[in-house]
Coordinates of C-alpha atoms and ligand atoms in Angstrom, one line a residue:
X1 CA -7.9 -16.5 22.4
X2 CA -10.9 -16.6 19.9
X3 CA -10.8 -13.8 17.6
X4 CA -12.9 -12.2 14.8
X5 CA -11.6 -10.1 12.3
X6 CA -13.9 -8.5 9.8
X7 CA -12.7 -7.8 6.5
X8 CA -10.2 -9.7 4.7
X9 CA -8.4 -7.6 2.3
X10 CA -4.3 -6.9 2.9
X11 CA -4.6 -6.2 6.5
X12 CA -7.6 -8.2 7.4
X13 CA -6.1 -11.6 6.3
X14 CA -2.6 -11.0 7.2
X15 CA -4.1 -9.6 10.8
X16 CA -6.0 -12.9 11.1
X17 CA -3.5 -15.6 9.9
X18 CA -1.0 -14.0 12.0
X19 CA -2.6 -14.2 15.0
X20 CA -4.0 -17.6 14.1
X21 CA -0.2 -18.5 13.8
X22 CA 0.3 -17.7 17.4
X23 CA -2.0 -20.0 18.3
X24 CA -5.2 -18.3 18.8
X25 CA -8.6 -19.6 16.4
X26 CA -9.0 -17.0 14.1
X27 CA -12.5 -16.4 11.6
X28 CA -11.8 -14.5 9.0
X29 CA -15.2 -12.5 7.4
X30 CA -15.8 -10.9 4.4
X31 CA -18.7 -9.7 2.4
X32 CA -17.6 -11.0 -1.0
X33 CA -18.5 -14.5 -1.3
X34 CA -16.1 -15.1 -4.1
X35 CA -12.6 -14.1 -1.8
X36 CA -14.1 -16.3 0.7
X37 CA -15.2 -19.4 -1.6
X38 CA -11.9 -18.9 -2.3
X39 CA -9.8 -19.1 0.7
X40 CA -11.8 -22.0 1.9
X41 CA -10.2 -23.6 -1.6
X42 CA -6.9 -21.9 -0.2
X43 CA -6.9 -19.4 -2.9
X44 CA -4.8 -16.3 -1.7
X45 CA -6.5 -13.4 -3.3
X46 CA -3.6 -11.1 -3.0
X47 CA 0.4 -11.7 -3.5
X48 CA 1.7 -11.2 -0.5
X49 CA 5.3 -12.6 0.0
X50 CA 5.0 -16.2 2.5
X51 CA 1.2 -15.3 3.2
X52 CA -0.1 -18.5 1.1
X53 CA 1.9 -21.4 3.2
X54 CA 1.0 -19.8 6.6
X55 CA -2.7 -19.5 5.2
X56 CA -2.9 -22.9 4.1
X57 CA -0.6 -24.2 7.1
X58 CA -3.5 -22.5 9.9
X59 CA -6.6 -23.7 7.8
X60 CA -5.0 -27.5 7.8
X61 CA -4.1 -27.1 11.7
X62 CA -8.1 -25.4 12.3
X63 CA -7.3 -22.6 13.4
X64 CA -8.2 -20.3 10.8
X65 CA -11.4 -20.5 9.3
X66 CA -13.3 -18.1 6.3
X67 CA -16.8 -17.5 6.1
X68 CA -19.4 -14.9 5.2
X69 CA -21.0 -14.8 8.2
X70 CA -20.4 -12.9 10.6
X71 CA -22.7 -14.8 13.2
X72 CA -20.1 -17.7 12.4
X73 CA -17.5 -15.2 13.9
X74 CA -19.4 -14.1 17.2
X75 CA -20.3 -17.2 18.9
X76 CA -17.1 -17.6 20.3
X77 CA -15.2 -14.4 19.7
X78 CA -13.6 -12.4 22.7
X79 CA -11.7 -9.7 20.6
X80 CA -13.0 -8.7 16.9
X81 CA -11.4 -6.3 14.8
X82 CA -13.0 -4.5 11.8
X83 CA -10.2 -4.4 9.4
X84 CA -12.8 -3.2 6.3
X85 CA -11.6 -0.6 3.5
X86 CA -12.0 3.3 4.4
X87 CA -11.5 4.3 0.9
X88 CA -11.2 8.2 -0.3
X89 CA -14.5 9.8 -0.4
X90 CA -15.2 12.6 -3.1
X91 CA -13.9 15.5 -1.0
X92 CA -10.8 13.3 -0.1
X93 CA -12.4 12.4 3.1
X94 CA -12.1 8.8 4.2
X95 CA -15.4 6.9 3.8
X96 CA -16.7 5.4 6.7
X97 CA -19.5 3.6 5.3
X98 CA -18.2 0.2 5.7
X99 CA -16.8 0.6 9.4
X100 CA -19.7 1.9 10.0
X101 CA -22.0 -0.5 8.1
X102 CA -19.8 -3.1 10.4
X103 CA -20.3 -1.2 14.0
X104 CA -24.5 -1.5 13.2
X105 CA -23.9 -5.4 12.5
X106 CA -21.9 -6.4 15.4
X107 CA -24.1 -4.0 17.7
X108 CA -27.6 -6.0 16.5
X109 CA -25.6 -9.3 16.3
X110 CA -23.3 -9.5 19.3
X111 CA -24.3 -12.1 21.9
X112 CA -21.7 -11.2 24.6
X113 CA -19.4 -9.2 25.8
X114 CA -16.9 -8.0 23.3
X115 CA -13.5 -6.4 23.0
X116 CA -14.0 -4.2 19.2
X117 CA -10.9 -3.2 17.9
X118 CA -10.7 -0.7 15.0
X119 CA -7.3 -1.4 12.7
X120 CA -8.9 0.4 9.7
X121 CA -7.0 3.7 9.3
X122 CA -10.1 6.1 10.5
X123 CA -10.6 9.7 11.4
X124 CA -10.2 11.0 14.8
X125 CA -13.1 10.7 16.4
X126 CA -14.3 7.2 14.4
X127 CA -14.0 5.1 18.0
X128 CA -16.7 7.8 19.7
X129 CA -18.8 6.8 16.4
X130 CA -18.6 2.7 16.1
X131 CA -19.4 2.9 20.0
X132 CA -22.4 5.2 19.5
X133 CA -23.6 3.1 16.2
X134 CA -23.1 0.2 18.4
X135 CA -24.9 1.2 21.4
X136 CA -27.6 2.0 19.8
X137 CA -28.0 -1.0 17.9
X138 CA -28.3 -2.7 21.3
X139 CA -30.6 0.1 22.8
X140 CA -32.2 -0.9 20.1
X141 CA -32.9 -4.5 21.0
X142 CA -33.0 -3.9 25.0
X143 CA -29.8 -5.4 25.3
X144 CA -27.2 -4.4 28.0
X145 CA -24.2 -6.6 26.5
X146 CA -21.0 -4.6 27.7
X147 CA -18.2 -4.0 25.4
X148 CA -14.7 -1.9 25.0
X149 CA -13.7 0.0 22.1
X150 CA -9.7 -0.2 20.9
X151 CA -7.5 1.6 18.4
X152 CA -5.3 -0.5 17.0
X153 CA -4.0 1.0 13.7
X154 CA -1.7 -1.2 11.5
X155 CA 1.7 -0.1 10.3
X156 CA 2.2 -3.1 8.1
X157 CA 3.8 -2.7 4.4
X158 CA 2.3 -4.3 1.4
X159 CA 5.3 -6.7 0.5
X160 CA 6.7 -7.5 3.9
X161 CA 3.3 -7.5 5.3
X162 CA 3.7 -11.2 7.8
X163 CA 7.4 -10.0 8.8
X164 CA 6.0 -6.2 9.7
X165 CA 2.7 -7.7 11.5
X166 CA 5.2 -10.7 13.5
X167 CA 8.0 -8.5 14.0
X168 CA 6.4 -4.9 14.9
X169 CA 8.3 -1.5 15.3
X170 CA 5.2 -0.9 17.3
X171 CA 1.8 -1.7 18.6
X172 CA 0.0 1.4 18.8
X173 CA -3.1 0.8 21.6
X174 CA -5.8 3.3 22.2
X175 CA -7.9 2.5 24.8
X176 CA -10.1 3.8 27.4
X177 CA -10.2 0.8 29.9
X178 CA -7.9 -1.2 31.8
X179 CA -9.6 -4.2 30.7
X180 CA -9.1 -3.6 26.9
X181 CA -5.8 -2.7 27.2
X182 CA -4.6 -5.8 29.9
X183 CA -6.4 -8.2 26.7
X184 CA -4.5 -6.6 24.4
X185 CA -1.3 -6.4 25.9
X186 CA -1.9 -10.2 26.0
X187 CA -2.9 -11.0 22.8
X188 CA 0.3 -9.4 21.3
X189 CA 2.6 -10.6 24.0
X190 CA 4.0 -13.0 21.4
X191 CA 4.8 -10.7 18.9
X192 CA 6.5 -7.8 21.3
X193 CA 8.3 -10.9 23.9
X194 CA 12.0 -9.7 23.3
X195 CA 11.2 -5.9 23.9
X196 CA 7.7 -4.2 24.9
X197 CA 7.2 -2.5 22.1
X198 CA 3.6 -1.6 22.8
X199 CA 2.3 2.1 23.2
X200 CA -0.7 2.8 24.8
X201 CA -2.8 6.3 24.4
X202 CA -6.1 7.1 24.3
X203 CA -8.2 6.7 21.5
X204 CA -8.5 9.7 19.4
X205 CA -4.3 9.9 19.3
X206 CA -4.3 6.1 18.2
X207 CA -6.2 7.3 15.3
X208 CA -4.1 10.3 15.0
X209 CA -0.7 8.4 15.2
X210 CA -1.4 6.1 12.0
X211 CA -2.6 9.1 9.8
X212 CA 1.3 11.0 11.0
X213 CA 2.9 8.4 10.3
X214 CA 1.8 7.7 7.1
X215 CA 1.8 11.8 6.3
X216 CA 5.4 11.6 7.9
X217 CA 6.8 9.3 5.4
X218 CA 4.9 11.1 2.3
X219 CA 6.5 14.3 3.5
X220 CA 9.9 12.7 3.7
X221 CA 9.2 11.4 -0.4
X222 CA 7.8 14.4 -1.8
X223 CA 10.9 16.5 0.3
X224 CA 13.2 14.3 -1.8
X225 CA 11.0 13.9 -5.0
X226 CA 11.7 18.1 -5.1
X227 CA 15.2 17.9 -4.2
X228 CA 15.6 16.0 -7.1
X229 CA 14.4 17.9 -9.8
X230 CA 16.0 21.2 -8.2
X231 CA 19.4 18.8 -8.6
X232 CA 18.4 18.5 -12.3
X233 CA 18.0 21.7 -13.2
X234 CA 21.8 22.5 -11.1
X235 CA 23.5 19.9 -12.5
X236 CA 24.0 18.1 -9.1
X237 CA 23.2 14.4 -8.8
X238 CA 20.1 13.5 -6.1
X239 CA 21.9 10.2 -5.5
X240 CA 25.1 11.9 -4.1
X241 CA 23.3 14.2 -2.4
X242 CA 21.2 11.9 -0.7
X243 CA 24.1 9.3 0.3
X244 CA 25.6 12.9 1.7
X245 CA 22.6 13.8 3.7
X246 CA 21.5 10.3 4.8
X247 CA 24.6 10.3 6.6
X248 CA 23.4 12.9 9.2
X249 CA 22.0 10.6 11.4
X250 CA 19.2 13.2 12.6
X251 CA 18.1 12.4 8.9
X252 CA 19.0 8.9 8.3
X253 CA 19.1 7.2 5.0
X254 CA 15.2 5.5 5.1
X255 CA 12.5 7.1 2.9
X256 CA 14.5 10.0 1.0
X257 CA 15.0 7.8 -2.2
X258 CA 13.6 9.9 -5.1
X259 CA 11.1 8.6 -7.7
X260 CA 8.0 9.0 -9.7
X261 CA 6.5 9.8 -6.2
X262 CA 4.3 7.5 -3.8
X263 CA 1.5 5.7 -4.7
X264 CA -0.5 2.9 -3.3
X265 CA -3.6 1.8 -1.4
X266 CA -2.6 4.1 2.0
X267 CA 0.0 7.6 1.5
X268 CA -2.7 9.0 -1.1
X269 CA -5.4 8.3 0.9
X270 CA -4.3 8.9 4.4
X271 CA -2.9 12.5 3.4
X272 CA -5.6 13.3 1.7
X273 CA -7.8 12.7 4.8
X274 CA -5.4 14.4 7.0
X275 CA -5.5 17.7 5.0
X276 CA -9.3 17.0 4.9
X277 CA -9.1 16.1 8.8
X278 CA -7.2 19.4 9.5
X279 CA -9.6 21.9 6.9
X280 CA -12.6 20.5 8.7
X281 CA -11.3 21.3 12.1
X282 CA -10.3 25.0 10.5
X283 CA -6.9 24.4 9.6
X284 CA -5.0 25.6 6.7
X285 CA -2.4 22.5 6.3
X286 CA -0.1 24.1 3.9
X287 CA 2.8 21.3 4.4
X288 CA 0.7 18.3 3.7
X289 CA -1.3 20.2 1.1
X290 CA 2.5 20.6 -1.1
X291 CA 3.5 17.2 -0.5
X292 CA 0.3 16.3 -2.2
X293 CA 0.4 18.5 -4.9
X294 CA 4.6 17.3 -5.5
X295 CA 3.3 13.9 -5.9
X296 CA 0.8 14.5 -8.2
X297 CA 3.4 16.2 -10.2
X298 CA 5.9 13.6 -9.8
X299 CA 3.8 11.0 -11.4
X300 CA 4.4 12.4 -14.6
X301 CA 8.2 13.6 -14.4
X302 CA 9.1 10.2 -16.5
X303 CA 6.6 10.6 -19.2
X304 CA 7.4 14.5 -19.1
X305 CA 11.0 13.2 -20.1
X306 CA 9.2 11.1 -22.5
X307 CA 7.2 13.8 -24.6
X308 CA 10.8 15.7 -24.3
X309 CA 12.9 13.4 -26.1
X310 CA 10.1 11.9 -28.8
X311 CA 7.5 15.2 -29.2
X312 CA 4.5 15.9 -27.8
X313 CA 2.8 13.6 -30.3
X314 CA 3.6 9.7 -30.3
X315 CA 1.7 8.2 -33.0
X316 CA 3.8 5.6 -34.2
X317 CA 5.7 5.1 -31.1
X318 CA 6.0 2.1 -29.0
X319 CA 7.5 2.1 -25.2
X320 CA 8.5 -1.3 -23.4
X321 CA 7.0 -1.0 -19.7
X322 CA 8.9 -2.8 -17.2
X323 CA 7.0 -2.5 -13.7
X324 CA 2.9 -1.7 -13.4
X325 CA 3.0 -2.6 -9.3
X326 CA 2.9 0.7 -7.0
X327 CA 6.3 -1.1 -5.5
X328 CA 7.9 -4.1 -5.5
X329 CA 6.6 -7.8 -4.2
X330 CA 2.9 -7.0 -4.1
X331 CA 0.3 -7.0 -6.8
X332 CA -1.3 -3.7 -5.7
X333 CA -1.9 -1.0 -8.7
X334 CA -3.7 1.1 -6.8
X335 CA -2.4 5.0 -7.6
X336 CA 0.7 3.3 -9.0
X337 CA 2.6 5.7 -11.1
X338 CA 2.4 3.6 -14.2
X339 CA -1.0 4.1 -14.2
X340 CA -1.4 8.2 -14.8
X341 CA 2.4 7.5 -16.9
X342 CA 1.1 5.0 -19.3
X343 CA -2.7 7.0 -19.8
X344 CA -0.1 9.8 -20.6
X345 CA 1.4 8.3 -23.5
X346 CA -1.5 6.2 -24.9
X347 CA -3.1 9.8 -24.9
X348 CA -0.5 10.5 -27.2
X349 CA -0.4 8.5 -29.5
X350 CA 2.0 5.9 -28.7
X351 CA 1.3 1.9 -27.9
X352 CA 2.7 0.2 -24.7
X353 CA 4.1 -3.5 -24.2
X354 CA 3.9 -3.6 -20.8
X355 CA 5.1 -6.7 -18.3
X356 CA 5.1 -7.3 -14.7
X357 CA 5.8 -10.6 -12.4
X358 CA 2.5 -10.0 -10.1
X359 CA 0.4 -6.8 -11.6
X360 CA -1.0 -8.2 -14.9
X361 CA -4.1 -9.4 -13.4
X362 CA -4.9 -6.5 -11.9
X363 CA -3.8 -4.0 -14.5
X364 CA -5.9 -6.0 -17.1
X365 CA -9.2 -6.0 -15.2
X366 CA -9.0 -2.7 -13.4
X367 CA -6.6 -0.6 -13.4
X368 CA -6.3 -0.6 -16.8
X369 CA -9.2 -2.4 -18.4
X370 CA -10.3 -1.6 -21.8
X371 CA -7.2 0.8 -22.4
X372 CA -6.6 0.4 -26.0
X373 CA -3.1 0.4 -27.1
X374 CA -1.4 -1.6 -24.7
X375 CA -0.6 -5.5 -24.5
X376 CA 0.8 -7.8 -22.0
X377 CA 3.9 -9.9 -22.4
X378 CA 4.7 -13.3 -20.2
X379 CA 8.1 -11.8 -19.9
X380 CA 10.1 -8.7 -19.3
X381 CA 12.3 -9.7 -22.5
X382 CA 9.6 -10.3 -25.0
X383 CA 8.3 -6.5 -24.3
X384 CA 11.2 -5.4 -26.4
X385 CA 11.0 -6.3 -29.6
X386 CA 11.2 -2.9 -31.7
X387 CA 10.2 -0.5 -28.8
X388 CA 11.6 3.1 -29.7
X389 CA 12.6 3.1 -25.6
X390 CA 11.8 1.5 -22.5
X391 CA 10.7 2.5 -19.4
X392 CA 11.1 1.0 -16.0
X393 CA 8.6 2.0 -13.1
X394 CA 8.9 -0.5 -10.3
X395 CA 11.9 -1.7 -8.4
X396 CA 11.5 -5.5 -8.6
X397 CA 14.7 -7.5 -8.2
X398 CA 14.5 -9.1 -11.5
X399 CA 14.9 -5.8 -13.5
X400 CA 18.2 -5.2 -11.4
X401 CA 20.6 -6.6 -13.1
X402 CA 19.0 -7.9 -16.9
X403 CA 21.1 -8.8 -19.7
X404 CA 21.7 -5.0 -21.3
X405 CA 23.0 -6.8 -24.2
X406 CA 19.8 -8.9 -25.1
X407 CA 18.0 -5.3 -24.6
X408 CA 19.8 -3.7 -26.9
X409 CA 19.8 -6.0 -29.2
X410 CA 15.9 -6.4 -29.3
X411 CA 15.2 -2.6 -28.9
X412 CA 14.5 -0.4 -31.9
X413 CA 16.5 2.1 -29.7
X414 CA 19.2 2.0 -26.7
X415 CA 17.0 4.4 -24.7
X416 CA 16.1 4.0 -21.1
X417 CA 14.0 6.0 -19.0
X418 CA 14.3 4.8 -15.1
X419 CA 11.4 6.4 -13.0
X420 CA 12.3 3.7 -10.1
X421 CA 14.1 5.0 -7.1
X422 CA 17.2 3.5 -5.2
X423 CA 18.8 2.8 -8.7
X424 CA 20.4 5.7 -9.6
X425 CA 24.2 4.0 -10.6
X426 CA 23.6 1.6 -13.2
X427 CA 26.3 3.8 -15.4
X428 CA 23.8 2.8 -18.8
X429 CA 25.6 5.4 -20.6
X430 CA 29.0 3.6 -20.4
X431 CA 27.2 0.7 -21.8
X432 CA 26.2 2.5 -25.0
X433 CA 21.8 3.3 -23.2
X434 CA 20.9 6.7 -23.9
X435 CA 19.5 6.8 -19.9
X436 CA 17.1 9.2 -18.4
X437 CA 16.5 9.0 -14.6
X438 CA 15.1 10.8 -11.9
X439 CA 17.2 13.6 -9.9
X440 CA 20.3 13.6 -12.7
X441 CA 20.3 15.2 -15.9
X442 CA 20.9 13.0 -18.8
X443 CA 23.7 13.8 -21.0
X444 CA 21.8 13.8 -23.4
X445 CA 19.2 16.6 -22.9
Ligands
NAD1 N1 -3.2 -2.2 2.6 C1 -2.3 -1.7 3.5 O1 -1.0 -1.8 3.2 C2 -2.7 -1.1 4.8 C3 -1.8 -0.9 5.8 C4 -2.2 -0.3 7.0 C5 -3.5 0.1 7.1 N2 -4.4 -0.1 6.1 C6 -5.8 0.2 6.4 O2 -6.5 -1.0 6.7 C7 -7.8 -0.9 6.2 C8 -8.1 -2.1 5.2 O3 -7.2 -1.9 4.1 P1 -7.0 -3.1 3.1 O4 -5.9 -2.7 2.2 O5 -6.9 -4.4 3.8 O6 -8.4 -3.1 2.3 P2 -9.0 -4.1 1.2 O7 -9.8 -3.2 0.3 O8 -7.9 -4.9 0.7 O9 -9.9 -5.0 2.1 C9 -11.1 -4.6 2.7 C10 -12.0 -5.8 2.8 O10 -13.2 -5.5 3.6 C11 -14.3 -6.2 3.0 N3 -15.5 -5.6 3.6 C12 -16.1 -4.4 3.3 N4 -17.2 -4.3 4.0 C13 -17.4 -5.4 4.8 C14 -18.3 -5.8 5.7 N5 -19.4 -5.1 6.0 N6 -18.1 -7.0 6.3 C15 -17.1 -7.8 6.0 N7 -16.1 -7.4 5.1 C16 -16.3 -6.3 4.5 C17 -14.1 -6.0 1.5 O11 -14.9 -7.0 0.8 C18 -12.6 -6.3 1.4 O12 -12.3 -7.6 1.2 C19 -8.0 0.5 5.5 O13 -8.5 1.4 6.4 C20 -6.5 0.8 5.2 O14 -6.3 2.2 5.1 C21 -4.0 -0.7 5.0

């Protein structure tokens, strides 16, 4: 098939080399000329484990192509999907400027019939609005070009983003046409071939389902996140108690790790919209309202252990920071926990070596740009020269098993504080680390 997808940001490009993968000619559009001068170079603007090779593999074997245009992208196009950013708004809302911004384009540019697929996470009710912006556009221009309207959100994860997008739990479909859904049934035949795994609905519970999902999973974190300082304060250890209750298999061991909380480009967001979703519709959402305000809190728990062992003022102080990412294999800050723990203890007083294998860049010019006090090492290692402790904040591989005795020896002090989940036995007191984690009170507080 000939598809467009508009927007080529984490899902966009992974959306559109994927599909180009199976053999379909895919054009990939964005707005910012400098991602797309770039991927014509095959320049991956993101780290997204394997995405590079298959980029680079479907440019060389033409079908994928980049461009700026979206005109380039309509000629041919049967299906296009607007994969743009729906970023928080002010009041937590998601901002629809740019779907909608991309529903006025395709209605004043589109030449023929078209299949338009939303996979931006949107609120209920977004498909009525691309199809009315659309319309109009063509109203507009006397135009009586037909085309179908789809929900498809993504359920991808930043880090195993191609295995999740070729190997689907799901493929949620919201349509209202038998037309849309027969063409989309077939464009993901090759991805669903050993078991249909694709759900149909109509549109407004497409849009629904991604935004439970997502709140779904937050829940299940924050649950955890306030199990484990209730365990703290008991004396019980979170990582017992969750190997006890994951066990239950009507609660199952996924997503009840604790940690400094959830972060990212998607849980903040999407329950933020939810609760806004639900208040605007007259709803008091008091569940998803807590697991927000838990997570807020939970961002600070490590630094809060911090301030407790060193004193609310850390002039003079220096901290080794192993982890900036909001998890492991991607280079995504965005509402990563190290970023509200590190402002914390700059605020304070204290400097920061921080290192990371894929966040640097991103930490450097945004995230944390212009933050005085902290500086970047080339390696985890060379953060520790002198630091009164060290903290780690994302669970990359590499900071599983480091050499404890080249820590030790280069650290002012044997002090850990562990804000990562899933890591909860590294026995660092039996190896002479005074070690604060998450969920089990330290021995030495
Ligand atoms: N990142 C994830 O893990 C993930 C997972 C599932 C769903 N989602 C959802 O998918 C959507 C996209 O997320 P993302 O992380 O890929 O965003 P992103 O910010 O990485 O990328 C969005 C891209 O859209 C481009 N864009 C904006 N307006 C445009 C326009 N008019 N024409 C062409 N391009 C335009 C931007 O330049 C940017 O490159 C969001 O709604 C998000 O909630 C994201």
């Amino acid at each position: 098939m000939n598809i467009t997808v508009i927007g080529t940001g984490y899902v966009g490009l992974v959306t559109g080399t994927c599909f180009s993968e199976m053999g379909n000619t895919v054009t990939c559009i964005d707005i910012d000329e400098n991602k797309i001068e770039n991927l014509k170079k095959g320049i991956i603007p993101i780290y997204e484990p394997g995405l590079e090779a298959m980029v680079l593999k479907n440019v060389k074997n033409k079908s994928l192509f980049f461009s700026t245009e979206l005109k380039d992208g309509l000629t041919k196009a049967e299906i296009v999907f607007i994969a743009v950013g729906t970023p928080m708004g002010d009041d937590g809302s998601a901002d629809l400027q740019y779907v909608l911004a991309v529903a006025e384009q395709l209605g004043s540019e589109m030449e023929k019939s078209l299949i338009v697929v939303d996979k931006s996470t949107v609120p209920i009710g977004t498909g009525d609005k691309v199809k009315a912006v659309i319309q109009e556009e063509l109203d507009k221009r006397g135009s009586n070009i037909d085309f179908h309207i789809v929900s498809n959100p993504e359920f991808l994860k930043e880090g195993a983003a191609l295995q999740d997008f070729m190997k689907p739990d799901r493929v949620v479909i919201g349509a209202e046409s038998k037309e849309a859904f027969d063409v989309m049934k077939d464009l993901y035949a090759p991805f669903t071939h050993n078991h249909d795994r694709m759900i149909t609905m109509d549109i407004r519970s497409a849009e629904m389902t991604k935004y439970v999902a997502n709140a779904m999973l937050a829940t299940k974190i924050s649950f955890m996140n306030e199990v484990a300082n209730i365990c703290e304060l008991v004396g019980a250890d979170v990582n017992q108690v969750r190997i006890g209750i994951g066990s239950d298999s009507r609660i199952g061991y996924s997503f009840i790790y604790p940690g400094s909380g959830y972060g990212g480009s998607c849980f903040p967001k999407d329950v933020k919209a939810l609760k806004r979703i639900a208040e605007e519709n007259g709803y008091q959402p008091s569940l998803i309202t807590s697991v927000e305000e838990v997570n807020d809190r939970q961002k600070l728990v490590i630094s809060n252990k911090v301030i407790k062992r060193f004193g609310e003022n850390l002039s003079g102080k220096i901290f080794a920071i192993w982890g900036l990412a909001f998890k492991p294999e991607t280079d995504d800050m965005r509402e990563a926990p190290a970023i509200y723990i590190i402002k914390d203890l700059v605020k304070r007083g204290a400097k920061i070596k921080a290192y990371d294998p894929k966040a640097m860049v991103e930490a450097k010019d945004y995230y944390l740009k212009g933050l005085e006090g902290i500086t970047y090492f080339n390696s985890k290692y060379e953060t520790l020269q002198n630091v009164d402790a060290m903290l780690m904040l994302t669970e990359w591989k590499e900071f599983r098993s480091p050499d404890f005795g080249e820590l030790k020896s280069q650290m002012k002090n044997a002090i850990i504080f562990d804000g990562r989940n899933q890591y909860g036995n590294l026995n660092l007191e039996e190896k002479g680390f005074e070690y604060y984690q998450i969920g089990k009170k330290s021995i030495y507080s």
